[in-house]
Short mmCIF file of C-alpha atoms and ligand atoms in Angstrom, two decimals:
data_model
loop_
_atom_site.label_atom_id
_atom_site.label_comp_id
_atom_site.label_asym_id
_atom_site.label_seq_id
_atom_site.Cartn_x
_atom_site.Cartn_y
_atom_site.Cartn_z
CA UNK X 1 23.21 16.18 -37.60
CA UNK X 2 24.03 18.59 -34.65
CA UNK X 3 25.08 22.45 -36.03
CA UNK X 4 28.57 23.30 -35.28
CA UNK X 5 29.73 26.76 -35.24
CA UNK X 6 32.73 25.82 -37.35
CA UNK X 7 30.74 26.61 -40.25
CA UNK X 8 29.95 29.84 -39.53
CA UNK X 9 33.53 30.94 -39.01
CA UNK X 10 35.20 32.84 -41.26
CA UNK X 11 38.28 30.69 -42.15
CA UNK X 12 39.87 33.96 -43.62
CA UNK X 13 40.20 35.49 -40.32
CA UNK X 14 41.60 33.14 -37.98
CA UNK X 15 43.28 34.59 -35.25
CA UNK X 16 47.50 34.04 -35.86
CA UNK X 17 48.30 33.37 -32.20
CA UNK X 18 45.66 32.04 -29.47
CA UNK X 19 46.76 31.42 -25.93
CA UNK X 20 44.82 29.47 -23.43
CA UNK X 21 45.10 29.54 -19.61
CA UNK X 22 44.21 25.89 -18.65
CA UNK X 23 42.08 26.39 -15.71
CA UNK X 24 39.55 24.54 -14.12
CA UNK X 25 41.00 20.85 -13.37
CA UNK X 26 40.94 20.92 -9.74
CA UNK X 27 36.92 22.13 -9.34
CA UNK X 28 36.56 19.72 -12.73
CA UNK X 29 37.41 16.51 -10.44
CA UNK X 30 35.82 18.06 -7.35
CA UNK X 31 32.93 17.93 -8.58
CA UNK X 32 33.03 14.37 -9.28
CA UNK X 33 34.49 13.62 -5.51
CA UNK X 34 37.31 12.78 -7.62
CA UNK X 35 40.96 14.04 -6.64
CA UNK X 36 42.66 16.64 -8.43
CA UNK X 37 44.88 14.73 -10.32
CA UNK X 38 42.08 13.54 -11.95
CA UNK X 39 41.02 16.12 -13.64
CA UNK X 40 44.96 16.93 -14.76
CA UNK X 41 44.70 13.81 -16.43
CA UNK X 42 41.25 14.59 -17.99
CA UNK X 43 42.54 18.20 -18.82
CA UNK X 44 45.47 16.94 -20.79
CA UNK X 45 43.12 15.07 -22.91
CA UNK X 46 42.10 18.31 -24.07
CA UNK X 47 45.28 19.17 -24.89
CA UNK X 48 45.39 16.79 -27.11
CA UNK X 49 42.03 17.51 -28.82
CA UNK X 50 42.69 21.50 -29.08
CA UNK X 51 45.96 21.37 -30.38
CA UNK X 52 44.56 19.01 -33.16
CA UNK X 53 41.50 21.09 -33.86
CA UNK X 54 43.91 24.39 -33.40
CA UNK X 55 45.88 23.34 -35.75
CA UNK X 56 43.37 22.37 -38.41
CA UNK X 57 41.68 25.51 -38.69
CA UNK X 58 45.23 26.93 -39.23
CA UNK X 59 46.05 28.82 -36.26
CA UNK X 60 49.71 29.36 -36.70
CA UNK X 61 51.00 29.84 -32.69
CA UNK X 62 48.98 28.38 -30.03
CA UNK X 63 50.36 28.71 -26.67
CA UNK X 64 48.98 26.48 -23.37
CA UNK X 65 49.88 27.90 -20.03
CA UNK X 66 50.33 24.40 -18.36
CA UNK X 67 52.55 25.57 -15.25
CA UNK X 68 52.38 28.37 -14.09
CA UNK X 69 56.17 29.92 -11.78
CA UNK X 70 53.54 30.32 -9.19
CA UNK X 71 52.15 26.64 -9.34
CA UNK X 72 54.98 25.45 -7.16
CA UNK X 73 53.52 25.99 -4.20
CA UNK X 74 51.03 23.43 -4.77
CA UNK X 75 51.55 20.22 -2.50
CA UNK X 76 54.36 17.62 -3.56
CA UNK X 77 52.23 15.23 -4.46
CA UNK X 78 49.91 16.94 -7.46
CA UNK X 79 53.00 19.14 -8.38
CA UNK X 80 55.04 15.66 -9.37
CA UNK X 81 51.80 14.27 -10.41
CA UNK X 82 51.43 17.41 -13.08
CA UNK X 83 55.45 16.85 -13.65
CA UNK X 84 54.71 12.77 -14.53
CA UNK X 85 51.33 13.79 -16.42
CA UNK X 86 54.47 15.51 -19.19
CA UNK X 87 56.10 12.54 -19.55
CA UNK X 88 52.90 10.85 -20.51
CA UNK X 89 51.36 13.23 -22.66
CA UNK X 90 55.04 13.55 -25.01
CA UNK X 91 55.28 9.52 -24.89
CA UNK X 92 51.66 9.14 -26.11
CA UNK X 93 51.46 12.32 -28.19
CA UNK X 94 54.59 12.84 -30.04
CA UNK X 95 54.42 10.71 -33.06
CA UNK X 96 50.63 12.10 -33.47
CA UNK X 97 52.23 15.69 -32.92
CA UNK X 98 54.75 14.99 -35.41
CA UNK X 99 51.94 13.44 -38.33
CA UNK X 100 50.29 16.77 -37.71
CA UNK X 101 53.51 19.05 -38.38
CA UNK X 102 53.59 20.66 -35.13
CA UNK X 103 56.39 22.19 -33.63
CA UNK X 104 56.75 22.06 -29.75
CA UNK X 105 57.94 24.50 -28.38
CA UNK X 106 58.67 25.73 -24.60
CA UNK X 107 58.30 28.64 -22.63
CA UNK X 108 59.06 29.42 -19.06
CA UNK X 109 62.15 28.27 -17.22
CA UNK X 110 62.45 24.50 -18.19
CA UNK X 111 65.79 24.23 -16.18
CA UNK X 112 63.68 23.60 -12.80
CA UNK X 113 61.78 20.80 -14.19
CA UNK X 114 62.93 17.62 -12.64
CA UNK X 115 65.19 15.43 -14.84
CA UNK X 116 62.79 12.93 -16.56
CA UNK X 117 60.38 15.41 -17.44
CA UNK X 118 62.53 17.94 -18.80
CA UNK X 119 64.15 15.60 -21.05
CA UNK X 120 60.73 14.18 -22.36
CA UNK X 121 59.92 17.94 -23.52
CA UNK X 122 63.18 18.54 -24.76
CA UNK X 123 62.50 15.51 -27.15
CA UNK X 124 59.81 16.90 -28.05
CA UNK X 125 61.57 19.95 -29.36
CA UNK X 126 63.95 18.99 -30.77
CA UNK X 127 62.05 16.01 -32.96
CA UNK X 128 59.34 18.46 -33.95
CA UNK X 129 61.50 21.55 -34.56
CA UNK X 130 62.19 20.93 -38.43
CA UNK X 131 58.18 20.53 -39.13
CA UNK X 132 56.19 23.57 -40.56
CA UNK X 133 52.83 23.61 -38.94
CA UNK X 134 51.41 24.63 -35.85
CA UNK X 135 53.92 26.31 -33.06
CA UNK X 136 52.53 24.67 -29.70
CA UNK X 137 54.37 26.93 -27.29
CA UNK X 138 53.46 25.15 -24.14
CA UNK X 139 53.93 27.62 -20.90
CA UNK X 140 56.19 25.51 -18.37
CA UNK X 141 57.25 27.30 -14.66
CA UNK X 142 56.27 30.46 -17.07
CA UNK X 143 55.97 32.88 -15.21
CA UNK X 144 55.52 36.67 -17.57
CA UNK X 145 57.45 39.02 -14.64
CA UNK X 146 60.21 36.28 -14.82
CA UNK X 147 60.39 36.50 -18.55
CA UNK X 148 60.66 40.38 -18.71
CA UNK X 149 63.61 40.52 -15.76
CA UNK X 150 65.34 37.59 -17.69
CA UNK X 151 64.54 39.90 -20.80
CA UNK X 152 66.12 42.37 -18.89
CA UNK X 153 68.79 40.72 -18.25
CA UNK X 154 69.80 39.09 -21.43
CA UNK X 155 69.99 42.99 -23.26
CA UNK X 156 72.46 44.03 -19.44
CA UNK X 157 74.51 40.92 -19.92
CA UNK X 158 75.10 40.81 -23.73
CA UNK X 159 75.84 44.59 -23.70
CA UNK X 160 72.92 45.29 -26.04
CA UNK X 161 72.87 48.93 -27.24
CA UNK X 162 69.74 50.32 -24.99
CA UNK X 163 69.64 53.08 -27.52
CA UNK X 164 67.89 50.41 -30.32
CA UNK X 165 65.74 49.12 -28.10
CA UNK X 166 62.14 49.25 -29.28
CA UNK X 167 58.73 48.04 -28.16
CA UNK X 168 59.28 45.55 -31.28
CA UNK X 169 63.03 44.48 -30.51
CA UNK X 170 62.58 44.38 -26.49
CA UNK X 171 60.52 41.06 -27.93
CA UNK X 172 63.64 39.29 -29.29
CA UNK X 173 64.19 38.76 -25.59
CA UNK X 174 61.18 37.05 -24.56
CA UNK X 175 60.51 33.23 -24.95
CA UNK X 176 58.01 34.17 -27.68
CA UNK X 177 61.11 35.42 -29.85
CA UNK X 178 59.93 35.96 -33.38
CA UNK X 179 56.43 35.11 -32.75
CA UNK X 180 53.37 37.47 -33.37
CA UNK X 181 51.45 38.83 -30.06
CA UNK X 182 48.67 37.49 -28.77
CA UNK X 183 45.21 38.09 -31.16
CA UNK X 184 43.09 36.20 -28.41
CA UNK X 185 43.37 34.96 -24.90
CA UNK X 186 41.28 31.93 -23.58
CA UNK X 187 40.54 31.87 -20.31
CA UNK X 188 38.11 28.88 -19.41
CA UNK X 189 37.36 27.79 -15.97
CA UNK X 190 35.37 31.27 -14.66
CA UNK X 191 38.67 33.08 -13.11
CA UNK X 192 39.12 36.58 -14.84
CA UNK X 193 42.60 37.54 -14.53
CA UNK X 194 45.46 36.94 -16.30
CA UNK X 195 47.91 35.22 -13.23
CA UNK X 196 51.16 36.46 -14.96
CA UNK X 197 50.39 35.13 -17.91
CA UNK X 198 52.16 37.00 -21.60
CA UNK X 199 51.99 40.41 -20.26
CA UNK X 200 53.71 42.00 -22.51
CA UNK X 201 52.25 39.74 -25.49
CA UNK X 202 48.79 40.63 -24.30
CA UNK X 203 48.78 44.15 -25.06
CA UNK X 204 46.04 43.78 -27.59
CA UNK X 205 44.64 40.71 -27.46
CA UNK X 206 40.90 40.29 -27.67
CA UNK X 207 40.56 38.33 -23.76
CA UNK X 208 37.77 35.76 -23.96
CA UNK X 209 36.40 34.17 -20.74
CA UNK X 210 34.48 31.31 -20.16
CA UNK X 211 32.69 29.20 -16.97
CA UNK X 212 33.57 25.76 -18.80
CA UNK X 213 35.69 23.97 -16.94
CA UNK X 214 39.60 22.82 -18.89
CA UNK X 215 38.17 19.63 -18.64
CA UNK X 216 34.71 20.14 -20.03
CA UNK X 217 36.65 22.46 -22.98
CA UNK X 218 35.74 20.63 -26.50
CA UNK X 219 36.38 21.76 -29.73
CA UNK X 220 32.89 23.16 -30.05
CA UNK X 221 34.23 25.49 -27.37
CA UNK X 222 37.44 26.53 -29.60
CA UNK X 223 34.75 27.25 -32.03
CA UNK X 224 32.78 29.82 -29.47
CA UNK X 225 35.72 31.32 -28.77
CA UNK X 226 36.76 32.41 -32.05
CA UNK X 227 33.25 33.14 -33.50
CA UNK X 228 33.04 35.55 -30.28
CA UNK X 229 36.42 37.14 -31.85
CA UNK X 230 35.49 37.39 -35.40
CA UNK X 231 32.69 39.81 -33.87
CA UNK X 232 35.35 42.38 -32.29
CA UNK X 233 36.63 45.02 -33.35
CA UNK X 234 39.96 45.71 -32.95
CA UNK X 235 41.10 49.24 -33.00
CA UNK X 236 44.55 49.17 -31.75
CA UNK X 237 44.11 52.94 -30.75
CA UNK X 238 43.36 54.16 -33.74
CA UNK X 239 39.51 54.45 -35.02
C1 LIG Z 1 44.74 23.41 -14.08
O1 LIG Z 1 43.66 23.80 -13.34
C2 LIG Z 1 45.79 24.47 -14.15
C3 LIG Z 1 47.10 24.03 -13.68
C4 LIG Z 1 47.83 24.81 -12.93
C5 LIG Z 1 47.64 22.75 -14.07
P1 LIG Z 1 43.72 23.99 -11.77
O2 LIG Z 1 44.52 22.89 -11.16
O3 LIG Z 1 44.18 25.36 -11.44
O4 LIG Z 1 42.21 23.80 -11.41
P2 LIG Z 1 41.34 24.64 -10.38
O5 LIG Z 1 41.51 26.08 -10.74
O6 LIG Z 1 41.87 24.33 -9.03
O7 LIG Z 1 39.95 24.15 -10.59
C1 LIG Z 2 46.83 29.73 -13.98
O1 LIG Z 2 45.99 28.92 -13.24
C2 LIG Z 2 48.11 29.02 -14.25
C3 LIG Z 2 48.02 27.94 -15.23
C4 LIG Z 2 46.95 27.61 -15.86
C5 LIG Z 2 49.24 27.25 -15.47
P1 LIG Z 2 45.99 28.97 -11.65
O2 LIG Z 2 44.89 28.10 -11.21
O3 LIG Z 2 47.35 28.66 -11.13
O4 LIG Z 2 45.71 30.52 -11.40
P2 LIG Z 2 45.07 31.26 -10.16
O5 LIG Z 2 45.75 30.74 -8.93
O6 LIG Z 2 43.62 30.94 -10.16
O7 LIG Z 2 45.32 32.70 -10.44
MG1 LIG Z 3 43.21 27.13 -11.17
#
């Protein structure tokens, strides 16, 4: 039988909150003279597979940066493609999401999301939001600037005492309300930068980056990632 690092990690020391830029798709399905969309499609079936390994090691938030504020500017055609690819993952995944206690959750600016789509998410909210498992918090037109001047603007607007404002309570205002920061960040797909992604929930994250392609990103891969973080260190400043 083939080795898998899942036994070696330490089931103790799971990291609380693991976000993963999905990157990749595009070379994925040019690789394959395929077109892009294609690999979207084969990318979301890793969605599917890492949220359900994610959650069965016990990672408690697990946050997917699907659309990015910045993705817009990609043509019509794979932006409504990526928009329809929603739809298809909550109609196919939501009962499955449900059996496995997850609890969808959004974050980014879902009010620019054309109709159908951002009613298939909002389903998926609000039939998940009782459950006790997993938090899936999956990054739609997210954008992390955007989320700090709307942070910004929530404490102007509800005449929030500036005074009590802390490092700790400037989070209330950020989609990630109540939610730990970041232990480690996934990148896969070779890129290493962050491209506005939880930059104020990143502070001190362990980053881990991979060549593997979204698409190409099994379990096995969760697995590397996490045995590469039970390795580190983390300080936090002090010694
Ligand atoms: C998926 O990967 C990320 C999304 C924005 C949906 P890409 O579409 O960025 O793939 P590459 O980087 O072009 O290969
Ligand atoms: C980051 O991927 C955004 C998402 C995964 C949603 P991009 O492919 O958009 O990032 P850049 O353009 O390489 O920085
Ligand atoms: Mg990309």
């Amino acid at each position: 039988m083939a080795t898998s690092l899942l036994d070696k990690l330490d089931l103790n020391r799971i990291p609380e909150h693991v976000g993963i830029i999905l990157d990749g798709n595009g070379r994925w399905a040019k690789k394959r003279f395929m077109p892009r969309v294609a690999g979207h499609r084969e990318g979301m079936k890793r969605v599917v597979d890492i949220v359900e390994s994610s959650s069965n090691l016990g990672i408690k938030y697990l946050s997917l940066y699907a659309f990015s504020t910045e993705n817009w500017k990609r043509p019509t055609e794979e932006v409504s493609a990526l928009m329809d690819l929603l739809i298809i993952y909550v109609d196919s995944q939501l009962k499955r999401l449900s059996d496995n206690n997850v609890i969808v959750k959004t974050i980014g600016d879902i009010s620019k999301l054309p109709n159908k789509s951002r009613q298939a998410i909002e389903k998926a909210c609000e039939t998940t939001k009782e459950n006790t498992g997993m938090v899936l918090n999956l990054g739609l037109n997210y954008g992390s600037r955007s989320e700090i001047i709307r942070a910004v603007e929530n404490i102007v607007n509800n005449s929030y005492d500036v005074n009590e404002l802390t490092e700790e309570s400037f989070k209330d205002f950020l989609y990630t309300k109540s939610q730990p920061d970041l232990d480690l960040l996934i990148r896969p797909g070779g890129e290493k930068r962050l491209s506005n992604f939880m930059l104020y929930q990143v502070a001190y994250a362990e980053l881990y980056f991979c060549d593997t392609l979204w698409p190409d990103f099994h379990e096995e891969e969760l697995y590397k990632a996490i045995y590469d973080f039970q390795s580190r260190n983390r300080r936090f400043g002090g010694i």
